[in-house]
Tab-separated table of C-alpha atoms in Angstrom:
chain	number	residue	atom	x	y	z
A	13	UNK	CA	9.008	12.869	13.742
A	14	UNK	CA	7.390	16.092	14.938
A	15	UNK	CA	8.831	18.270	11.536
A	16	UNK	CA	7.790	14.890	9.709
A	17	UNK	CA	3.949	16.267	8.339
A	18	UNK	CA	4.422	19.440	8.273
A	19	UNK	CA	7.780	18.872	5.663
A	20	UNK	CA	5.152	16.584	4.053
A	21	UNK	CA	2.840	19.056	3.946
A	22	UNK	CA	5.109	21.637	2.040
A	23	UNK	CA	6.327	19.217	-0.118
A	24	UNK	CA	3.080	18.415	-1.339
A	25	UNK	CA	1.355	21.871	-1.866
A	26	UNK	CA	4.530	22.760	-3.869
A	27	UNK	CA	4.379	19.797	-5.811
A	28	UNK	CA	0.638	21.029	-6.576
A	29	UNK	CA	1.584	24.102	-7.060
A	30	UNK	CA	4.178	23.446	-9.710
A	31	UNK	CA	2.604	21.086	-11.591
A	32	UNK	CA	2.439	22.469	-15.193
A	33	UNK	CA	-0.108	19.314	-16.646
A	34	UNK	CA	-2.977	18.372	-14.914
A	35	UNK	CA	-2.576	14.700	-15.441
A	36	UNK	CA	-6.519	13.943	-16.785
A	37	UNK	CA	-8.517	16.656	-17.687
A	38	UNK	CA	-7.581	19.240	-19.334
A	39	UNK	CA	-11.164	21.092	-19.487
A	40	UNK	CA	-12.375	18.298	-22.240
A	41	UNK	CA	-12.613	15.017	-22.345
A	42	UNK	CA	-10.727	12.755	-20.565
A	43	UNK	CA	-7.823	11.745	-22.776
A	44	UNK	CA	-5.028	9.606	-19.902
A	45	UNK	CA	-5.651	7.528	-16.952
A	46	UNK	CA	-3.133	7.613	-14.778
A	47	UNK	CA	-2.450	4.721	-12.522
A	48	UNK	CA	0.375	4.048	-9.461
A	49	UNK	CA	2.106	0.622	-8.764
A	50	UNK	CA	4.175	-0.726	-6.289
A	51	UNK	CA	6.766	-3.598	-6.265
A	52	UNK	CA	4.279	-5.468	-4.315
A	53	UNK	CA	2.686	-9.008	-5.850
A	54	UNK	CA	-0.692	-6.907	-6.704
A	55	UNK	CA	-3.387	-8.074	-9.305
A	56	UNK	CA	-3.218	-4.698	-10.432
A	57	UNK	CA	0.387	-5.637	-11.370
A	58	UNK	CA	-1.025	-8.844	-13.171
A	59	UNK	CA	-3.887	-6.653	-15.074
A	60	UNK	CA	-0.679	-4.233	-16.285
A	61	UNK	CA	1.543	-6.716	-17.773
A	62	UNK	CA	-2.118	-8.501	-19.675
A	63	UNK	CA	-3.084	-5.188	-20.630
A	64	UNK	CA	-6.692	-5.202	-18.841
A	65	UNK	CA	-7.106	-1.759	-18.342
A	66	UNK	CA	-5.462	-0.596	-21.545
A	67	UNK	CA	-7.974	-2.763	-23.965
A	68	UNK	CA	-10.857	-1.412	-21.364
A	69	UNK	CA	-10.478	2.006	-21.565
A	70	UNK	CA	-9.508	1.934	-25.156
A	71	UNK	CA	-13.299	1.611	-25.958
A	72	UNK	CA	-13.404	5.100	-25.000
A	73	UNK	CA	-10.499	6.294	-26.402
A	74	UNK	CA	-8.641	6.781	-22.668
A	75	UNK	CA	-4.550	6.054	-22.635
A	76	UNK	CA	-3.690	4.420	-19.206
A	77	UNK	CA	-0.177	5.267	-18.001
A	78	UNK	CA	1.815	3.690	-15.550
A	79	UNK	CA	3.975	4.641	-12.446
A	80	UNK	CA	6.090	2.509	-10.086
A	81	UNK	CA	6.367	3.564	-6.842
A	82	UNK	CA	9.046	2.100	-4.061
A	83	UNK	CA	6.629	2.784	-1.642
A	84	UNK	CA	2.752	4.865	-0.478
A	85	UNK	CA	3.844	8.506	0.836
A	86	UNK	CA	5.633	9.056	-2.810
A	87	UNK	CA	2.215	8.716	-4.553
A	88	UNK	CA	0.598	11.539	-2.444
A	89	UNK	CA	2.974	13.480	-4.019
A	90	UNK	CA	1.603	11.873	-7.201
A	91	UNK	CA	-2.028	12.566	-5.992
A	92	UNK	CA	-1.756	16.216	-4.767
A	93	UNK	CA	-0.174	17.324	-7.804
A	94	UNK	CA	-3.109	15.587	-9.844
A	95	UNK	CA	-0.799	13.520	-12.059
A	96	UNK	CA	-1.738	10.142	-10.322
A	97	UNK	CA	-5.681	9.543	-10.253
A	98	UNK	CA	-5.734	5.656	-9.151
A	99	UNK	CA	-2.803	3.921	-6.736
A	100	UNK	CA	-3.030	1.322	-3.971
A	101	UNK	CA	-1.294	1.817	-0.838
A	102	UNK	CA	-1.399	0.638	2.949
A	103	UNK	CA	-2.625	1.822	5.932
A	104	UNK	CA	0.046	4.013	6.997
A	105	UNK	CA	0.505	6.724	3.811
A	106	UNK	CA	-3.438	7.250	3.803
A	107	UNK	CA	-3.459	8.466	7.465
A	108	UNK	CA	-0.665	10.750	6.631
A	109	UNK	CA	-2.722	11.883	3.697
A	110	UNK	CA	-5.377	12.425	5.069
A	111	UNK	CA	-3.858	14.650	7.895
A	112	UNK	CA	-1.687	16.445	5.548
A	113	UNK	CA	-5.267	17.738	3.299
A	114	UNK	CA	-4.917	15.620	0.652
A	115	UNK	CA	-8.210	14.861	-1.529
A	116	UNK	CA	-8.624	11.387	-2.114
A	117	UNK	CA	-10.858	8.922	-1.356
A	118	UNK	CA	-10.273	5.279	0.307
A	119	UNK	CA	-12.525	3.386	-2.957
A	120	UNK	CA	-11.959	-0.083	-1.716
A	121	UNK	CA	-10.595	-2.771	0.658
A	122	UNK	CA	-7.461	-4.578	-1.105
A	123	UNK	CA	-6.007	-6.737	1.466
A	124	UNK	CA	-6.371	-7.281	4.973
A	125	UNK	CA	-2.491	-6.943	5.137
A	126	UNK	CA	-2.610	-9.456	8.711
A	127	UNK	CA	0.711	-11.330	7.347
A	128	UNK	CA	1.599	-8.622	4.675
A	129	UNK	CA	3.817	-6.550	7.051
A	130	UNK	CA	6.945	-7.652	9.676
A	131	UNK	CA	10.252	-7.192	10.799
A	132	UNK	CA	13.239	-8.823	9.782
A	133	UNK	CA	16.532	-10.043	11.576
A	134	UNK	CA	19.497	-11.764	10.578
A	135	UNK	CA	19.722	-15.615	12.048
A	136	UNK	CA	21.516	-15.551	14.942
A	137	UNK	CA	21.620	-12.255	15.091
A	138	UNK	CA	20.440	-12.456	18.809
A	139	UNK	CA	17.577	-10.544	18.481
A	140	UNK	CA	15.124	-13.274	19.713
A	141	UNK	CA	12.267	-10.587	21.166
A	142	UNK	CA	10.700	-7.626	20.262
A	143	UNK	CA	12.385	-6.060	23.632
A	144	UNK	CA	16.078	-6.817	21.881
A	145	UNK	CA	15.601	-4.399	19.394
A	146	UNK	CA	16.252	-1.593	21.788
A	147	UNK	CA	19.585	0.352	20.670
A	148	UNK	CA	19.622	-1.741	17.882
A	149	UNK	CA	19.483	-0.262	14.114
A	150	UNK	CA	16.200	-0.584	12.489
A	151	UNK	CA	15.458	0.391	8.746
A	152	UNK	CA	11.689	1.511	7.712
A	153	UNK	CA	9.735	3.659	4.814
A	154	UNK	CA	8.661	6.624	6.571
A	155	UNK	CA	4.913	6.770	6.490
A	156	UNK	CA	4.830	3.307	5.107
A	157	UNK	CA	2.741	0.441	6.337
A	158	UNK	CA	6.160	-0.801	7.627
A	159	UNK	CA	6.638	2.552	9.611
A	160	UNK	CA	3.315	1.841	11.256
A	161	UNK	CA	3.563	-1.716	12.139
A	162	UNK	CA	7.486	-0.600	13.370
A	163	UNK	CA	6.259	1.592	15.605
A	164	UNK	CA	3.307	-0.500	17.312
A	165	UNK	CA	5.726	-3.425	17.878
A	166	UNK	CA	7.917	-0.895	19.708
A	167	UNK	CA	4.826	0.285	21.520
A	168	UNK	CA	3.603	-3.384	22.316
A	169	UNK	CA	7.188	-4.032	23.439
A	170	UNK	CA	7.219	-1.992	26.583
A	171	UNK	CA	9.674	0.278	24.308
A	172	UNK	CA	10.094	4.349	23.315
A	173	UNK	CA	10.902	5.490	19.816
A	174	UNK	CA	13.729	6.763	21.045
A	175	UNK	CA	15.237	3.030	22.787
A	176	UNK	CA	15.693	2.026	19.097
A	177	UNK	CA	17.586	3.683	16.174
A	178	UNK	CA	15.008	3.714	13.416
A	179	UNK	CA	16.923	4.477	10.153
A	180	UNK	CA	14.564	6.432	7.046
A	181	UNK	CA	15.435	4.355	4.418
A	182	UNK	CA	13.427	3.335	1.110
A	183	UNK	CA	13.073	-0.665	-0.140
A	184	UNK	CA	15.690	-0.045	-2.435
A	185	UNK	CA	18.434	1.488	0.481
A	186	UNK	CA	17.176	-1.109	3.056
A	187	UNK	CA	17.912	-4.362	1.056
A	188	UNK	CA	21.236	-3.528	0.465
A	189	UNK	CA	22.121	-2.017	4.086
A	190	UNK	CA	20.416	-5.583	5.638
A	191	UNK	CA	22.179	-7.990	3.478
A	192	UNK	CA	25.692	-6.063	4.787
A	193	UNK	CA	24.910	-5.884	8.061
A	194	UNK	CA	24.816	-2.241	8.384
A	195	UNK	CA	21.174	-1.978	10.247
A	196	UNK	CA	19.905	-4.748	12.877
A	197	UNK	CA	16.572	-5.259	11.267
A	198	UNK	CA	14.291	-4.054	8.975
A	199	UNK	CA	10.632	-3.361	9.141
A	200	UNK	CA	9.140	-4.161	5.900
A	201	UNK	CA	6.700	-5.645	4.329
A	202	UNK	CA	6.016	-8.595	1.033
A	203	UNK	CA	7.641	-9.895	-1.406
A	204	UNK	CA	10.704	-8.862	1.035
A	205	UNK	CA	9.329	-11.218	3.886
A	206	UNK	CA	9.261	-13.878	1.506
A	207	UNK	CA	12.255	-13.009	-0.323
A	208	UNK	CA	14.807	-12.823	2.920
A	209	UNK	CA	13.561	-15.590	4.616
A	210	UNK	CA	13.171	-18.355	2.150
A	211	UNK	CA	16.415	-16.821	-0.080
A	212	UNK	CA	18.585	-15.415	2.670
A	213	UNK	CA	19.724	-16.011	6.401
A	214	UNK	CA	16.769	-14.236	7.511
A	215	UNK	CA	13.733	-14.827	10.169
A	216	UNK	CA	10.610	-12.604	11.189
A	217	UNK	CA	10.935	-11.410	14.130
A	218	UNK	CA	7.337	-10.571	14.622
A	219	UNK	CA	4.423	-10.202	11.829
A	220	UNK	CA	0.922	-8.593	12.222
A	221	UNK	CA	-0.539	-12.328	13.146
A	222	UNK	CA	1.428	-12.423	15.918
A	223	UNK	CA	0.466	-9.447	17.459
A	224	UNK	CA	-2.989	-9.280	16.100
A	225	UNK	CA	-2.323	-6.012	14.240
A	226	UNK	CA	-3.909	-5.494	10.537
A	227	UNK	CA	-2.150	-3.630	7.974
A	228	UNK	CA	-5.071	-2.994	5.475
A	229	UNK	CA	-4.325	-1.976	1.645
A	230	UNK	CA	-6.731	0.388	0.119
A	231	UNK	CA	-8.037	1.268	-3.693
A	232	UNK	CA	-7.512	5.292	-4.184
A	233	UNK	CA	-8.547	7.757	-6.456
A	234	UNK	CA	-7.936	11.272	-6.770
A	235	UNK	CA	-11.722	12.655	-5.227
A	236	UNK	CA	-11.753	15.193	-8.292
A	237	UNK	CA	-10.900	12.839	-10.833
A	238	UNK	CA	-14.071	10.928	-9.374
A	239	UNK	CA	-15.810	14.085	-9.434
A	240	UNK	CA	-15.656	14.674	-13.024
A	241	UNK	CA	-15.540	10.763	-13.986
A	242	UNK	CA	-17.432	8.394	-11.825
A	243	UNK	CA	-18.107	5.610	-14.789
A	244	UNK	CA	-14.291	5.178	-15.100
A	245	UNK	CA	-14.226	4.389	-11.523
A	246	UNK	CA	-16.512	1.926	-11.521
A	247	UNK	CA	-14.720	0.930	-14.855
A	248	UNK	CA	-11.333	0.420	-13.046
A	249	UNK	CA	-12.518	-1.650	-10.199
A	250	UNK	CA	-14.246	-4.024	-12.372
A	251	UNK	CA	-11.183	-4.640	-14.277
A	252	UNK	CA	-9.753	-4.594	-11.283
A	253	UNK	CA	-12.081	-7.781	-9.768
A	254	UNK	CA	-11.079	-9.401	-13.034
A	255	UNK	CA	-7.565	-9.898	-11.897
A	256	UNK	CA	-8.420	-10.353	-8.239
A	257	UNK	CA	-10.680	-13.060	-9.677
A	258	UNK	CA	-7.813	-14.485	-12.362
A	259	UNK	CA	-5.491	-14.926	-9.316
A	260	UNK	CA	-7.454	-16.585	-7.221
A	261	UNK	CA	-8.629	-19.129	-9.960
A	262	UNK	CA	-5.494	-19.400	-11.774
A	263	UNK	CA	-3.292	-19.444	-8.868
A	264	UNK	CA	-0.236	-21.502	-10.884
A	265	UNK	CA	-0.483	-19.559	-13.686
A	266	UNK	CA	-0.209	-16.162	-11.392
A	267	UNK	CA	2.858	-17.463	-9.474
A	268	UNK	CA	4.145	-17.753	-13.152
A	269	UNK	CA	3.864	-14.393	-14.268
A	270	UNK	CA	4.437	-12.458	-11.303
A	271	UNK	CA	8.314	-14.929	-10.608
A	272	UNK	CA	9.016	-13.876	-14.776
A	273	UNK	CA	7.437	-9.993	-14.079
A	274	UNK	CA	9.507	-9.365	-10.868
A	275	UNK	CA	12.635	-11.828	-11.502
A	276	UNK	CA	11.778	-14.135	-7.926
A	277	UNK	CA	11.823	-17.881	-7.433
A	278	UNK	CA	8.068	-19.119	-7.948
A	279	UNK	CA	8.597	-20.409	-4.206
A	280	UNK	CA	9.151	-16.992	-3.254
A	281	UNK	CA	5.929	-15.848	-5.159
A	282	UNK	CA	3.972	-18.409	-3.839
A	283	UNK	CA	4.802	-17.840	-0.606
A	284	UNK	CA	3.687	-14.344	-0.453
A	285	UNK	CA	0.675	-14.897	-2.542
A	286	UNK	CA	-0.046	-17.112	0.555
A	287	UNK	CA	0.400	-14.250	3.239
A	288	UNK	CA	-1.511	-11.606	0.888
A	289	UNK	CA	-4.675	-12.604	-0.202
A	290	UNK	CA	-6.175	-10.181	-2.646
A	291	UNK	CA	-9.330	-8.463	-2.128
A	292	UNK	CA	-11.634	-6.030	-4.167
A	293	UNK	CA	-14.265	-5.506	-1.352
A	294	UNK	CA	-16.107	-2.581	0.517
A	295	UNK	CA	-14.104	-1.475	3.342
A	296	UNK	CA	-15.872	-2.592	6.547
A	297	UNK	CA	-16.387	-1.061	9.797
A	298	UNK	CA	-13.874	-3.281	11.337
A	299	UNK	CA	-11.111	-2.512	9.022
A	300	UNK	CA	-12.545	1.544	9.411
A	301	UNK	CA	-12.548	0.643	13.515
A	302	UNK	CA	-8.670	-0.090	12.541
A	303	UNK	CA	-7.587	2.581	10.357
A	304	UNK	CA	-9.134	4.708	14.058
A	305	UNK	CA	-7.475	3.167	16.257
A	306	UNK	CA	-3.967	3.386	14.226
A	307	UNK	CA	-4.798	7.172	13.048
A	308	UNK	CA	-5.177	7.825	16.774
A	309	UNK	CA	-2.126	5.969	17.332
A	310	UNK	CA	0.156	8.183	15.466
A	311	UNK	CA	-1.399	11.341	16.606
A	312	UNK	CA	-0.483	10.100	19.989
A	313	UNK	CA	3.130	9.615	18.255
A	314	UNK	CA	2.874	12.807	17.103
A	315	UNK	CA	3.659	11.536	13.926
A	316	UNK	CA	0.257	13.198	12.411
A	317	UNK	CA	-0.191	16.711	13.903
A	318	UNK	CA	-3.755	16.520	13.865
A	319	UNK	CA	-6.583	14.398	14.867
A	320	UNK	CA	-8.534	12.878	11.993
A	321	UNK	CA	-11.882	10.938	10.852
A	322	UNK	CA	-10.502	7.843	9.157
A	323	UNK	CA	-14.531	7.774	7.855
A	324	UNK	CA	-14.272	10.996	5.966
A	325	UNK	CA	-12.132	9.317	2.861
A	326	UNK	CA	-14.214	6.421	3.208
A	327	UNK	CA	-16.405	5.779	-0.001
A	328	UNK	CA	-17.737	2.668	-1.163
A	329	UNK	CA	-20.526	3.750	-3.575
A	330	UNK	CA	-18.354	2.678	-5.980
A	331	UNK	CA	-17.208	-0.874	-5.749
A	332	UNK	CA	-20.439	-1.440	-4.477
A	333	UNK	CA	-21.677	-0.442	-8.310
A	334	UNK	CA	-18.982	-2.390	-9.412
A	335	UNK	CA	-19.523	-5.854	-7.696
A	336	UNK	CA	-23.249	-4.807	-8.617
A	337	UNK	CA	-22.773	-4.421	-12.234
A	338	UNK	CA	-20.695	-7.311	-12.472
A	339	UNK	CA	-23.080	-9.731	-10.542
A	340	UNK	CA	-25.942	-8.860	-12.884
A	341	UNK	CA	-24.005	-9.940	-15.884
């Protein structure tokens, strides 16, 4: 953990380094939007697959282009190199951002994430208490929300990172490696929650709700790309609050389209649209409060090697313009 951000680090300012097109601007006008995903059961998912933001910013001639992502840390790497300008990620990989240098800014509050993160164990596995996971196998994203929540379980437990053998693995590596039996539990976060425990022989352990933890989501944007373009911010998060509004109104027809997007059971979908209520809101001073205590956290971990202001990538100007604009219509 204590190479961990400074590997990061490198990684990154090569990435930036190397990066032959600078993904938006070019030095005229702005020609490609370039916006990150994750397999999670977002609006922003929903607003891809109508098209949204593509018939939006084709009144100004933009091209929106799409990444998927297993995970947040990878779209740093996205966001340092300037060929990501929007993503959404949790609570975890903006921390580590933000410690590492990287210039974004936290644009708005997109879940609360109270039920969006836990830890999984096979039934009758044994593991009946947080304290049982010591010497026991434990996959997690590193920097992830799950990585996070992992580690203040352990904390909460009475435990040491080092009583438990926390395996690096990605979504992807994880499933796999759970479903054989090769790691004891997994620390991850929805549609997985939903998925194991309502499709497999899986229970939660322990979720956020239980130990009163949030795992917050967050709108980004590159800070330069904001710079240079601060209409198609406010542009993005109103298209945005379309979708967040479309869910929550047409909650049938979402669990549709996201069980035919993602191949799930609706129940599965349903489920998890349950746990992770979307939001498109200024980020508070209680979720800021949060994002503190947890950046403070993992400094103490040593898992960030420096102390940070969780307020300095704070900026709501813009979603405040955005729910503004969109009230007065």
């Amino acid at each position: 953990m204590k190479k961990w951000p400074l590997y990061v680090l490198g990684c990154l300012l090569l990435l930036a380094g190397c990066s032959a097109a600078k993904s938006s601007e070019g030095g005229g006008d702005l020609k490609e939007i370039n916006i990150g995903v994750q397999q999670s059961l977002s609006p922003l998912l929903l607003a891809k697959e109508k098209g949204w933001f593509e018939k939006e910013f084709a009144k100004e001639g933009i091209k929106v282009k799409w990444t998927e992502f297993q995970s947040g840390p990878p779209q740093f790497e996205g966001l340092a190199a300037d060929k990501l300008d929007f993503s959404q990620v949790g609570n975890s990989p903006v921390i580590a951002g933000q410690a590492a240098g990287i210039d974004f800014k936290e644009i708005g509050l997109s879940q609360d994430g109270l039920k969006a993160n836990g830890i999984l164990v096979k039934k009758g596995s044994g593991i009946d208490d947080i304290k049982d996971l010591k010497g026991k196998k434990v996959a997690v994203a590193k920097g992830s929300s799950g990585f996070d929540f992992l580690y203040k379980v352990i904390d909460k437990a009475g435990l040491k990172p080092t009583d438990v053998n926390i395996i690096q693995l990605q979504p992807d590596e994880a499933m796999p490696a759970f479903d054989s039996g090769a790691i004891d539990a997994w620390s991850i976060w929805e549609p997985f929650l939903s998925l194991k425990t309502i499709k497999s022989d899986a229970d939660i352990l322990v979720d956020g709700e239980q130990i009163d933890k949030y795992s917050p989501g967050f709108t980004l944007v590159r800070s330069k790309f904001a710079e240079q373009h601060p209409d198609e911010v406010i542009r993005f998060l109103k298209v945005y609050d379309k979708a967040v509004k479309w869910q929550k109104t047409h909650k049938k027809e979402a669990v549709e389209a996201y069980a035919k997007i993602k191949n799930l059971d609706k129940e599965v979908v349903e489920n998890v649209l349950n746990n992770t209520e979307p939001l498109n809101e200024p980020i508070t001073d209680r979720i800021i409060q949060t994002q503190q205590e947890t950046a403070d956290f993992q400094y103490k971990l040593k898992a960030i090697n420096k102390e940070i202001d969780v307020k300095e990538v704070v900026d709501n100007s813009f979603i405040k313009k955005a729910l503004k604009e969109g009230d007065d219509k």
